CSV table of C-alpha atoms in Angstrom, one decimal:
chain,number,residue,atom,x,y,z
A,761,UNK,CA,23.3,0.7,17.4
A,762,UNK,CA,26.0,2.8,18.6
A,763,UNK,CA,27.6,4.1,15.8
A,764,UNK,CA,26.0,7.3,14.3
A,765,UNK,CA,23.9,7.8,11.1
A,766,UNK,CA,22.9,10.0,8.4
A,767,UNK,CA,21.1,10.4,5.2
A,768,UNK,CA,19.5,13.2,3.2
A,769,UNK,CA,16.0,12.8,4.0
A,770,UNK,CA,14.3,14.8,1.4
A,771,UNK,CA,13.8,13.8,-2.3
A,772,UNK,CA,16.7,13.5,-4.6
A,773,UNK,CA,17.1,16.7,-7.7
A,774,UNK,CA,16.7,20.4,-7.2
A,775,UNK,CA,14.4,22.0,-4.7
A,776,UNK,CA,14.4,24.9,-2.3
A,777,UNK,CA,15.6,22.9,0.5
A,778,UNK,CA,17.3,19.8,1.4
A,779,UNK,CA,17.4,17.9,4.9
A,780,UNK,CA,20.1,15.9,6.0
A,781,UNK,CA,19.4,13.5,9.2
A,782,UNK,CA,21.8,12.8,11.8
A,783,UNK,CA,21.1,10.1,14.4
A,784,UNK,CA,23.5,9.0,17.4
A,785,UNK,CA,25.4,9.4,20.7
A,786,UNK,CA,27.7,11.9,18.0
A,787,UNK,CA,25.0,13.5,17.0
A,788,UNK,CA,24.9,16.7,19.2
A,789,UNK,CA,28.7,17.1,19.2
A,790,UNK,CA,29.1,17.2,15.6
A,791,UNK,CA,26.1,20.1,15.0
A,792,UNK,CA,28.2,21.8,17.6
A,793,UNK,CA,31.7,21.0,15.4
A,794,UNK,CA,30.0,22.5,11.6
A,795,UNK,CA,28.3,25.6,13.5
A,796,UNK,CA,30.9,26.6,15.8
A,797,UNK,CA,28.4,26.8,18.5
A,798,UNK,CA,28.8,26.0,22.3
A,799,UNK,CA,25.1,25.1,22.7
A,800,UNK,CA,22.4,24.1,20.3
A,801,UNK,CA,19.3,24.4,22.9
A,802,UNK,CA,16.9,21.2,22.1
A,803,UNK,CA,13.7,21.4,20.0
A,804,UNK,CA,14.4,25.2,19.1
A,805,UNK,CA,15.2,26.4,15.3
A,806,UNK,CA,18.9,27.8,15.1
A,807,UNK,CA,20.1,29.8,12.1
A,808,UNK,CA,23.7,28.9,11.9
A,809,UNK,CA,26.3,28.9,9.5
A,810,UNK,CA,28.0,25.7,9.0
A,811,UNK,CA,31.7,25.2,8.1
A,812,UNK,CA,33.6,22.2,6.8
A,813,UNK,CA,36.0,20.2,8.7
A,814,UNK,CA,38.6,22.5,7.6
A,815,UNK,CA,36.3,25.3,9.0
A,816,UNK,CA,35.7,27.1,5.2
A,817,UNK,CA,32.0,28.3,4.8
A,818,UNK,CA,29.8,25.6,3.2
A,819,UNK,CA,26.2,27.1,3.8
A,820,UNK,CA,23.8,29.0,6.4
A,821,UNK,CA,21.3,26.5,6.8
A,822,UNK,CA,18.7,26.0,9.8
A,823,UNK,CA,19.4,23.2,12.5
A,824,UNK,CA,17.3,21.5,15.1
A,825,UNK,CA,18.7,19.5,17.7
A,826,UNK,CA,16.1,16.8,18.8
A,827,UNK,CA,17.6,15.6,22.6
A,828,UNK,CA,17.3,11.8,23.5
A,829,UNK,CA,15.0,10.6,24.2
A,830,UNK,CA,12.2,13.0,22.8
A,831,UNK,CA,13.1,12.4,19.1
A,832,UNK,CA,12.0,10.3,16.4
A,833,UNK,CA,14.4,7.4,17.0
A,834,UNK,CA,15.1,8.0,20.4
A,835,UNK,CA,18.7,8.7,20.1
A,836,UNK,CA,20.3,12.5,20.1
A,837,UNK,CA,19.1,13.7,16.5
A,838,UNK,CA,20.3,16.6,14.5
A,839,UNK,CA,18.7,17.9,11.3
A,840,UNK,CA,20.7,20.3,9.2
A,841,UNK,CA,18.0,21.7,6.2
A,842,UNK,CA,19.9,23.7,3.8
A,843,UNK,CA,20.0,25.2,0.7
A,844,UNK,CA,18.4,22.6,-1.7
A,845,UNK,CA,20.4,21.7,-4.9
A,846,UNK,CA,22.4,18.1,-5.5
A,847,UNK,CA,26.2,19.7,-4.3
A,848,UNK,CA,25.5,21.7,-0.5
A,849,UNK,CA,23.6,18.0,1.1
A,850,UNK,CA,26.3,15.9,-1.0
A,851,UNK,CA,29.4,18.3,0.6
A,852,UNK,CA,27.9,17.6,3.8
A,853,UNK,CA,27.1,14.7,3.7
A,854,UNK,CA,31.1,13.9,3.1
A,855,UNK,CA,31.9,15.6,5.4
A,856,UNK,CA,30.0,14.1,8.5
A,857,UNK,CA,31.3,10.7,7.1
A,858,UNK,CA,35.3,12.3,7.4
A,859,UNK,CA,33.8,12.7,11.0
A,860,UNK,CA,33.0,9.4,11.7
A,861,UNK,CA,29.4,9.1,10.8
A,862,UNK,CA,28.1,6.0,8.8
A,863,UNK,CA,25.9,6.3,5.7
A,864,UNK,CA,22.4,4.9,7.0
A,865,UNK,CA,20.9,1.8,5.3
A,866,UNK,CA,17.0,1.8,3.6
A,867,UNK,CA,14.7,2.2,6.7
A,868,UNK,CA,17.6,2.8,9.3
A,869,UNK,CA,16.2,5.5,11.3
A,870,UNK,CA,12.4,4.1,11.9
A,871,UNK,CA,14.0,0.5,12.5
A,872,UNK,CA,16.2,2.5,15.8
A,873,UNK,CA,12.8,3.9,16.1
A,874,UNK,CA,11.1,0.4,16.9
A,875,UNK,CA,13.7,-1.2,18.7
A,876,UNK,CA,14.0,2.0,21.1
A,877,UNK,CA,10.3,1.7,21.8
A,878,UNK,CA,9.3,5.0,19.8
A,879,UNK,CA,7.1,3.4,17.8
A,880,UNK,CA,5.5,-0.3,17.0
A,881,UNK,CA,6.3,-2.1,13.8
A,882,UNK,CA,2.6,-1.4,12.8
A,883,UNK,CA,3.0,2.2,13.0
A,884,UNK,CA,6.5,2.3,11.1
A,885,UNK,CA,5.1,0.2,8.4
A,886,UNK,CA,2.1,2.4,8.0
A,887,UNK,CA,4.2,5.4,8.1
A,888,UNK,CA,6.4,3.6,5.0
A,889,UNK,CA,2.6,3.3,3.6
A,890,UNK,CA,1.8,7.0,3.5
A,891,UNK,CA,4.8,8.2,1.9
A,892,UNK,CA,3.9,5.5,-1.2
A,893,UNK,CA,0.6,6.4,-1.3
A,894,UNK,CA,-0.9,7.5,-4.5
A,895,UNK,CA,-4.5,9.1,-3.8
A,896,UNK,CA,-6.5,10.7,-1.0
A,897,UNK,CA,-7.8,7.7,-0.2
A,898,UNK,CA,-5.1,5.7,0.6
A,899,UNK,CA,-3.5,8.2,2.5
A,900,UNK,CA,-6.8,8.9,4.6
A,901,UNK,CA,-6.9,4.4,5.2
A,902,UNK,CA,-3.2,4.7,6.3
A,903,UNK,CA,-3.5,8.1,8.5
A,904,UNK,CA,-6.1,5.8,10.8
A,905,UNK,CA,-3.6,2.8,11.1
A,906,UNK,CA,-0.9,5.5,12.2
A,907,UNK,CA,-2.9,7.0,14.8
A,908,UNK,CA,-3.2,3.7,16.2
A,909,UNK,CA,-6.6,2.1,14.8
A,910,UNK,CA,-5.4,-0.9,13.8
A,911,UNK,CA,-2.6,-1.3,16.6
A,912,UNK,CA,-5.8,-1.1,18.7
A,913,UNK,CA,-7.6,-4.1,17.0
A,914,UNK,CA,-5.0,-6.3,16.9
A,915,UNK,CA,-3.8,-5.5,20.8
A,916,UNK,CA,-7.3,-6.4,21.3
A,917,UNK,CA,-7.5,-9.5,19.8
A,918,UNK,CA,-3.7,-10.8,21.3
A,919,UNK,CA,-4.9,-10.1,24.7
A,920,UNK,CA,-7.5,-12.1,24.8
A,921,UNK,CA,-5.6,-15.0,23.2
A,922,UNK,CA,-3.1,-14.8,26.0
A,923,UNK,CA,-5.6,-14.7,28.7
A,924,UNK,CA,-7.3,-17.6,26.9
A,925,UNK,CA,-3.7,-19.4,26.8
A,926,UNK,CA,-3.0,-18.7,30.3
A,927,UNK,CA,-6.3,-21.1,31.3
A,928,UNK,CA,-5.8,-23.6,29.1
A,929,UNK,CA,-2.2,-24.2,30.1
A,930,UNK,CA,-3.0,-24.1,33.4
A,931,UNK,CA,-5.4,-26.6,32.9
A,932,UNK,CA,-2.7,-28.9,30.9
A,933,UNK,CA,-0.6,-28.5,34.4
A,934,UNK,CA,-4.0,-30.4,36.4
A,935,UNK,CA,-4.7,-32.8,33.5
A,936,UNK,CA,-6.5,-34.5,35.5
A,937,UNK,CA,-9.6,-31.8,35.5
A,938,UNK,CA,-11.6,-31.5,32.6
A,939,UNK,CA,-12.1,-27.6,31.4
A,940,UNK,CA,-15.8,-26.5,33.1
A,941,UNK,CA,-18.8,-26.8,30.3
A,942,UNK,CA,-19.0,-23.2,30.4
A,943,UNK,CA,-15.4,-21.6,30.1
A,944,UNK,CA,-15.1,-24.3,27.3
A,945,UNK,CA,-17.9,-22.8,25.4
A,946,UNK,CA,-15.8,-19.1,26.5
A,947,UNK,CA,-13.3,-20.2,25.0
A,948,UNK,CA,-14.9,-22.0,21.8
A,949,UNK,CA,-17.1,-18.4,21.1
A,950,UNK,CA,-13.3,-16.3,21.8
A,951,UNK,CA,-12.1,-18.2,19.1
A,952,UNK,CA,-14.9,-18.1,16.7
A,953,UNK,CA,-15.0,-14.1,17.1
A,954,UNK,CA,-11.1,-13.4,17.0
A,955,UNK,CA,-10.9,-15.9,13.8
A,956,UNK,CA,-13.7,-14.3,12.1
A,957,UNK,CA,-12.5,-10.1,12.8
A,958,UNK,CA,-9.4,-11.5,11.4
A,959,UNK,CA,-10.7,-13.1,8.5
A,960,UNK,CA,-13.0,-10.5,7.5
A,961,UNK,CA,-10.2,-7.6,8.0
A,962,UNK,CA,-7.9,-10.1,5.2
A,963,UNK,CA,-11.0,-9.9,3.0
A,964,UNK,CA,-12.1,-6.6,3.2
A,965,UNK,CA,-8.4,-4.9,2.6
A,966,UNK,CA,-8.1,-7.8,-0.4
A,967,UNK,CA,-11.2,-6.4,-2.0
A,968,UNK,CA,-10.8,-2.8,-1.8
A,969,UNK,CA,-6.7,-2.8,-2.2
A,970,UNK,CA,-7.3,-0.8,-5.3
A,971,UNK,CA,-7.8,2.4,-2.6
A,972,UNK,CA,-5.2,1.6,-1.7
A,973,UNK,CA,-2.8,0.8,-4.8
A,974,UNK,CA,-5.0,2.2,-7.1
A,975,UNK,CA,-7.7,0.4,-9.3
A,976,UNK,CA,-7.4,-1.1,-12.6
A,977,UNK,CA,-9.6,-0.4,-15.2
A,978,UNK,CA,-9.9,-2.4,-18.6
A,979,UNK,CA,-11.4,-1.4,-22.0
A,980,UNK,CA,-12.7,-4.4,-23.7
A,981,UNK,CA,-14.3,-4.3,-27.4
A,982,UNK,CA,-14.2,-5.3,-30.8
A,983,UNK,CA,-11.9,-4.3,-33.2
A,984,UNK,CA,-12.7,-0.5,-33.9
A,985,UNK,CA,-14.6,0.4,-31.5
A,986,UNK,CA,-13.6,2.9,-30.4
A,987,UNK,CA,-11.1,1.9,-27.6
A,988,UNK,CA,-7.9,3.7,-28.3
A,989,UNK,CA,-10.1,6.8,-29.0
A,990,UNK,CA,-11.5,6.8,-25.8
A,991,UNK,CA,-8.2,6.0,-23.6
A,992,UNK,CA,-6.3,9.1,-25.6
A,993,UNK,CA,-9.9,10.9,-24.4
A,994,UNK,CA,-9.5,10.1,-21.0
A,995,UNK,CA,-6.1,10.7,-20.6
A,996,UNK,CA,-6.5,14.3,-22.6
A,997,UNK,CA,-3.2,13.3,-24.7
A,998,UNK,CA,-2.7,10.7,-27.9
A,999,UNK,CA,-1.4,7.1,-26.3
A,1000,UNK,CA,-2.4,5.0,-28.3
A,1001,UNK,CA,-2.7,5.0,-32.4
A,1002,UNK,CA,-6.3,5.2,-33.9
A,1003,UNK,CA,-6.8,3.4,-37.2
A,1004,UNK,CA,-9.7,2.8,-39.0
A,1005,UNK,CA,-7.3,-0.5,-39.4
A,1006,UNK,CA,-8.9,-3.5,-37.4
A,1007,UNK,CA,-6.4,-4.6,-35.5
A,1008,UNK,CA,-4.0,-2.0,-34.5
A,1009,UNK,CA,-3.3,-2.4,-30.8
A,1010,UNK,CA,-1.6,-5.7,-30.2
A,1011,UNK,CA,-0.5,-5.1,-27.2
A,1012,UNK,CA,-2.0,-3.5,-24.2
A,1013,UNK,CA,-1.4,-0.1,-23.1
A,1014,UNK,CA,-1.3,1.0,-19.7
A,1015,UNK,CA,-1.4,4.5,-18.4
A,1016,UNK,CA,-2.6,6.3,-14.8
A,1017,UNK,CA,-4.9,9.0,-13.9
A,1018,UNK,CA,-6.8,10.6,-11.2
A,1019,UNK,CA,-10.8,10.0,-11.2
A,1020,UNK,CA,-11.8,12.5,-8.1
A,1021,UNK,CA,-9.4,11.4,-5.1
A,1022,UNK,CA,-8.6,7.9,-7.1
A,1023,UNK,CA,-6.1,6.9,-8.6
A,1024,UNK,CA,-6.6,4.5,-11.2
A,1025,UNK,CA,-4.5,2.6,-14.1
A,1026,UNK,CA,-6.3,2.3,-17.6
A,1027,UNK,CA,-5.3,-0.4,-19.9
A,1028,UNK,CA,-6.4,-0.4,-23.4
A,1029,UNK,CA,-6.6,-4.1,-24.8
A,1030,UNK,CA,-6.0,-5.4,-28.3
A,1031,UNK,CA,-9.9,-6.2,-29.9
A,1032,UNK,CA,-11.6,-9.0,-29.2
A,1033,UNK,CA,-12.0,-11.3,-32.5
A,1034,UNK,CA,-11.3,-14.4,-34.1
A,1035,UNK,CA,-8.6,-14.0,-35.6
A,1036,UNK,CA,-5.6,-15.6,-38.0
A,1037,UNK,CA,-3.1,-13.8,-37.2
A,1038,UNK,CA,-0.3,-15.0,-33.9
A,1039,UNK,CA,0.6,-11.8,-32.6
A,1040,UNK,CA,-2.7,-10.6,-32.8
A,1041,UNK,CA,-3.9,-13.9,-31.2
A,1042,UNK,CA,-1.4,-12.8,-28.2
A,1043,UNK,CA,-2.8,-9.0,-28.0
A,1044,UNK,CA,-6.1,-11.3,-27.7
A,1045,UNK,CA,-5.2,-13.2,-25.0
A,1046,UNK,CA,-3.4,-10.4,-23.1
A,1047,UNK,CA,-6.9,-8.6,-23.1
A,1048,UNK,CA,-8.7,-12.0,-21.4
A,1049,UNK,CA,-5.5,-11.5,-18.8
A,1050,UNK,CA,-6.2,-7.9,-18.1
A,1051,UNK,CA,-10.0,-8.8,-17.9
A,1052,UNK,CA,-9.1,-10.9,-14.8
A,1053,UNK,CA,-6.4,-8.7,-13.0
A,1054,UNK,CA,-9.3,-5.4,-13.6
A,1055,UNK,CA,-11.2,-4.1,-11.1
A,1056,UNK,CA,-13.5,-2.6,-13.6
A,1057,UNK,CA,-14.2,-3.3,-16.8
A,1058,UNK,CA,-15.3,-1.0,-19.5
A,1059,UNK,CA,-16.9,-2.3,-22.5
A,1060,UNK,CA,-17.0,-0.1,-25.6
A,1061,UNK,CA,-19.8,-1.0,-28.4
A,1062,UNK,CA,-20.1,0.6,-32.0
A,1063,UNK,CA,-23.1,2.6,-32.1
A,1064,UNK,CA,-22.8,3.3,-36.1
A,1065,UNK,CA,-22.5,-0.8,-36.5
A,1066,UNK,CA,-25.0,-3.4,-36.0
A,1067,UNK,CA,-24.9,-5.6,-32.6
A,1068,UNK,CA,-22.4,-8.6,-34.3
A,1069,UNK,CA,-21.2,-12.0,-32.9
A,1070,UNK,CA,-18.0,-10.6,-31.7
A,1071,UNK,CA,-20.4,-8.6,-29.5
A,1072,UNK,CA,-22.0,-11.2,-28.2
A,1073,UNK,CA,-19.1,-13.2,-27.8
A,1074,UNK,CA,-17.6,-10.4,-25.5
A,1075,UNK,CA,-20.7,-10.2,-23.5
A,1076,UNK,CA,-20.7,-14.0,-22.7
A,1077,UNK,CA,-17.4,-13.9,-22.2
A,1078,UNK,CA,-18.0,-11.0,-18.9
A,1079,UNK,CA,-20.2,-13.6,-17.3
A,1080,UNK,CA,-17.2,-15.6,-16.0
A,1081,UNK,CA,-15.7,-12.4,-14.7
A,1082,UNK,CA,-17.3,-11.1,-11.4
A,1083,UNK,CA,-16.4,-7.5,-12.1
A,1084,UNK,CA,-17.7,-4.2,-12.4
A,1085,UNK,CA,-19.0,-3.3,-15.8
A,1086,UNK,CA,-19.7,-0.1,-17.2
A,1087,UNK,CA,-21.3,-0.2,-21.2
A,1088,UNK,CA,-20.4,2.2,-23.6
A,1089,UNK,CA,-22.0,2.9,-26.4
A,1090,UNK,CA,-19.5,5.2,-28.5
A,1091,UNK,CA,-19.8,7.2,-32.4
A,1092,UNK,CA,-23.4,8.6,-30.8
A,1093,UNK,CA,-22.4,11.4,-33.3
A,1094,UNK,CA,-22.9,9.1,-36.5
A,1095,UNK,CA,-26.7,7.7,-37.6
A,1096,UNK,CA,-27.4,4.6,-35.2
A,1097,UNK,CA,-27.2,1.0,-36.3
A,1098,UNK,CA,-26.8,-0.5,-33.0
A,1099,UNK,CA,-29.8,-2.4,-31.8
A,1100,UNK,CA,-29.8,-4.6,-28.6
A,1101,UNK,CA,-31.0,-4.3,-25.5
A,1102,UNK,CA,-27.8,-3.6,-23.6
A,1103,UNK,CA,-28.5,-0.4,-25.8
A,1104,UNK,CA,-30.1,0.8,-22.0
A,1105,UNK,CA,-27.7,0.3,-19.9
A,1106,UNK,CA,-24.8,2.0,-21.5
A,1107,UNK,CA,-23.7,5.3,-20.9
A,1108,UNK,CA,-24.1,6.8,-24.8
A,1109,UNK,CA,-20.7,9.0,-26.0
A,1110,UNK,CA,-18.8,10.0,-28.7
A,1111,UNK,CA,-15.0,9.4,-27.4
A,1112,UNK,CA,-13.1,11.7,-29.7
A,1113,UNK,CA,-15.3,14.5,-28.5
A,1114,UNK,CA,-16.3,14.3,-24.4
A,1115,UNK,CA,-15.7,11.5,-22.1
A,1116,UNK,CA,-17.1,13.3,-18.9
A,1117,UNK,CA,-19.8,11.4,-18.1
A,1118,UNK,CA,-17.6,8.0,-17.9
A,1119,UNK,CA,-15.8,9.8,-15.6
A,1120,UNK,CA,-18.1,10.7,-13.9
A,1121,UNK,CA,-19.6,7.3,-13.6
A,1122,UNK,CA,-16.5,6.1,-12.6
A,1123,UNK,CA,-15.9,8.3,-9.8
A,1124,UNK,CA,-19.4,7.7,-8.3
A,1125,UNK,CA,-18.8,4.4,-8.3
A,1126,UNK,CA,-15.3,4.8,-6.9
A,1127,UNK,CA,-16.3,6.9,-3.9
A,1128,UNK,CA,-19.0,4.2,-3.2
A,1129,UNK,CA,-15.8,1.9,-2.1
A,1130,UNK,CA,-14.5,4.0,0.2
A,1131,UNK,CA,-14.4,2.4,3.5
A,1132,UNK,CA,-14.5,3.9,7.4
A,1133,UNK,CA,-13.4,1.6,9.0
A,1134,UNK,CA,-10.4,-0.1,9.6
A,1135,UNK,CA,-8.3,-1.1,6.1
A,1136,UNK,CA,-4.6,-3.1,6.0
A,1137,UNK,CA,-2.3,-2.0,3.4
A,1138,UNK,CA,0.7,-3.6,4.1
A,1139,UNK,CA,0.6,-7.5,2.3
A,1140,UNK,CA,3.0,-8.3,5.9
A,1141,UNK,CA,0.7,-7.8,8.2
A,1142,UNK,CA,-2.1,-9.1,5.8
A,1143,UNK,CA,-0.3,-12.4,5.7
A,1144,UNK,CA,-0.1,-12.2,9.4
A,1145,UNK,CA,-3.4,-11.8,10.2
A,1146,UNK,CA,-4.7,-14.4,7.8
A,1147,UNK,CA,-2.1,-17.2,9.3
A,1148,UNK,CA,-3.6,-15.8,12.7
A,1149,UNK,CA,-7.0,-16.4,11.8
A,1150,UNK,CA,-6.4,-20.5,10.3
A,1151,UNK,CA,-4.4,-20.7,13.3
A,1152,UNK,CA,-7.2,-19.7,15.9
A,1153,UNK,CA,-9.2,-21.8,14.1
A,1154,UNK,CA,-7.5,-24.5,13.9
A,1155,UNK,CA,-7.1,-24.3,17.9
A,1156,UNK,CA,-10.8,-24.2,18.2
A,1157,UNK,CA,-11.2,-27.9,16.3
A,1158,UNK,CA,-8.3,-29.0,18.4
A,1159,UNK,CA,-10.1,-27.6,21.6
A,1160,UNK,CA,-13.6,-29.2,20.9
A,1161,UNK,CA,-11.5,-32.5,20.6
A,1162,UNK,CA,-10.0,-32.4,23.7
A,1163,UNK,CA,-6.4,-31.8,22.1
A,1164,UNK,CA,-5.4,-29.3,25.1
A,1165,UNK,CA,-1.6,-29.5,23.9
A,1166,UNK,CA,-2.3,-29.2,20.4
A,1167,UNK,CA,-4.5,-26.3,20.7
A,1168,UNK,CA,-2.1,-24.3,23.2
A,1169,UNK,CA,0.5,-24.9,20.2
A,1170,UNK,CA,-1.8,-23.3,17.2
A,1171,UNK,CA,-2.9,-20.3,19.7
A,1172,UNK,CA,0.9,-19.6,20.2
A,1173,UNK,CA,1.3,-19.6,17.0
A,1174,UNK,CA,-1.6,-16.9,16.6
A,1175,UNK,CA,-0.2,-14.7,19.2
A,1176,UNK,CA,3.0,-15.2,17.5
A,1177,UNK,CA,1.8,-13.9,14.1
A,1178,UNK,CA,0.0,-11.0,15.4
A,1179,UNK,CA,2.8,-9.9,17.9
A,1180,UNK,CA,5.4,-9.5,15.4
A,1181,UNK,CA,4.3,-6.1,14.6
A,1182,UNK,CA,2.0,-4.8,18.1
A,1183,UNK,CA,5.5,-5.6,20.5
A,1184,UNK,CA,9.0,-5.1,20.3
A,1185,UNK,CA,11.2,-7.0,18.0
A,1186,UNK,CA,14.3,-9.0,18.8
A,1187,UNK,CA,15.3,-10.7,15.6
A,1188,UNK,CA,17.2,-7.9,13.5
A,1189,UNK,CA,17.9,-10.0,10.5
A,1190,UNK,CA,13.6,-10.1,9.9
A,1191,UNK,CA,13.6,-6.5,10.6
A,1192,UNK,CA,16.6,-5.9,8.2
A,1193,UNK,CA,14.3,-7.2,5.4
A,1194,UNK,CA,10.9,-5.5,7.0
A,1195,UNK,CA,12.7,-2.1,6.5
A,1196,UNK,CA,14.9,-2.5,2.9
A,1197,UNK,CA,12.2,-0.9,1.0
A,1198,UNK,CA,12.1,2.3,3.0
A,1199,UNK,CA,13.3,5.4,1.8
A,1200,UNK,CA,16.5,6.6,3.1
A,1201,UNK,CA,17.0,8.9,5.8
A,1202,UNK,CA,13.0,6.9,6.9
């Protein structure tokens, strides 16, 4: 980590202004080469103007000079931001690497950040988090887990799995001394507790990941009923082709949209029949598919039809699905035909004319999943925590068995898991691939 890097940090294509990160022991002198200045004084604003290597004007941009080790990577940072546009950052940009300077790689400047103790892994992960986030609630789960909520929990839980580690092995060392009754039964209820917080974290952020990555939402029906209509409804454009031809939509269109702070993705599926014909066949089963990947389905009946077999056949069909439903009844502007008692429970519409009250609906729902309390977004540390919790576990069978190595091996491999992200990290090829997917100048 010697050398020194950059990267344009803000978003690629035209905008007012563009920010180009500089991070390294050349950092300082090289703000001090493009200004001309003597002195850049540390956390102040400068207005400067900058000048090539061969000292022609490029731009007058502002610069902050962030001194080690109060900065974001702990390392002498300089940010130039000026003038936005695709050629002033890319002339600059040359022209710190005719200096010396090194493009950054994907992640570059939060991995110095972690290995200079600035931040945790939890915290840089999270932080990668926010800046994908799609909705307001997503970025109001992450914002708790960068402010340290779950760094917090997990601490928690690792400390007393090293304390609990630090009597069994002690005991291992006097094997001839049983563990006492009652610090065995300690030890038993620590695991029991630490396995379960973990457990239930895994499951909780599994079941409400759509807050996170948005939810899904299906439209199931028969074949004109409306389907298409209502996803070009909801979406306030034409997506999808409306036919009075059964049939149509083969394939399944997906599209995303805000409901309140959510973000969700609406699929339209091909109708549910039995049919002759392959492809159609396909669109059929594609609709079963997105039926299982939904976390909501919404099923769209024919109010100026009679309740048929393909009806019930779609209803049936639900019952093996554990999902959210919401019934429509659409074409409540033609005479009724429809009679069944699902007739109730469905919110009544005509889709080519106002679809408020399914959003609505959907957004009641919605906010009804929205979660204080502590929520993991990243699948890394997800994974972590549920290998943490089988291993715990597995420690407390191997405990109540008398298996004092055995069980000092699993918890190990517990605080293992959990310390990859709440302590500093050695292995740089595993952090390499923990920080590809970050943004440059990140």
């Amino acid at each position: 980590m010697n050398d020194t890097i950059a990267a344009i940090a803000t978003a690629h294509g035209m905008g007012s202004i563009s920010i180009i990160r500089v991070s390294g022991e050349k950092a300082l002198e090289l703000a001090l080469k493009f200004t001309h200045k003597k002195e850049l004084k540390p956390r102040y604003t400068h207005l400067c103007k900058l000048y090539k290597n061969d000292n022609s004007f490029l731009d007058e941009a502002l610069v902050i000079y962030f001194k080690s080790p109060f900065s974001f990577t702990g390392e002498d940072i300089v940010e130039f931001q000026l003038h936005g546009g695709f050629s002033l950052s890319e002339i600059l940009l040359d022209e710190l690497i005719l200096s010396g300077v090194r493009l950054a790689n994907p992640g570059e400047f939060s991995k110095r950040a972690c290995l200079n103790g600035k931040m945790d892994l939890l915290k840089a992960l999270s932080i990668q988090d926010l800046i994908m986030s799609k909705s307001t609630s997503a970025a109001s789960i992450i914002a708790k887990n960068i402010k340290g909520d779950l760094s917090v929990f997990l601490n928690t839980i690792r400390s007393e799995l090293v304390q609990t580690l630090a009597f069994v092995e002690t005991s291992i060392d006097y094997a001839d001394d049983d563990l006492p009754q009652d610090l065995l039964n300690q030890i038993i209820s620590m695991c029991e507790k630490n396995s379960k917080l973990l457990h239930d974290i895994v499951d909780i952020s599994l079941s409400k990941k759509g807050l996170i990555e948005g939810f899904k939402v299906t439209i199931v029906g028969k074949p004109n009923a409306g389907k298409s209509s209502l996803l070009n409804s909801l979406l306030a454009f034409n997506r999808a082709i409306v036919s009075n031809v059964a049939g149509t939509t083969r394939d399944r269109i997906e599209e995303s949209l805000k409901i309140g702070s959510h973000l969700i993705k609406i699929i339209d599926t091909a109708g549910i029949r039995n049919a002759e014909d392959e492809i159609e066949k396909i669109g059929i089963n594609l609709s079963y598919e997105s039926i299982k990947e939904a976390d909501i389905v919404i099923v769209v009946f024919d109010n100026s039809k009679e309740f048929e077999q393909e009806d019930e056949h779609i209803l049936q069909a639900l019952k093996a699905y554990n999902k959210k439903i919401i019934y429509i009844l659409n074409k409540c502007d033609l005479p009724s035909k429809f009679q069944h008692e699902i007739k109730t429970s469905c919110i009544h519409i005509c889709a080519q004319k106002d679809t408020k009250s399914i959003k609505e609906n959907l957004n009641e729902y919605l906010n009804t999943l929205d979660g204080d309390g502590i929520l993991i977004s990243n699948t890394l540390i997800l994974n972590a925590c549920k290998n943490a919790s089988e291993a715990i576990l597995r420690a407390k069978n191997l405990l109540q068995e008398n298996s004092l190595e055995l069980f000092a091996f699993e918890l190990n491999l517990a605080i293992d898991e959990i310390a990859q992200f709440t302590k500093n990290f050695e292995r740089d090829e595993i952090l390499d691939a923990m920080f590809s997917n970050f943004c440059l100048g990140k």
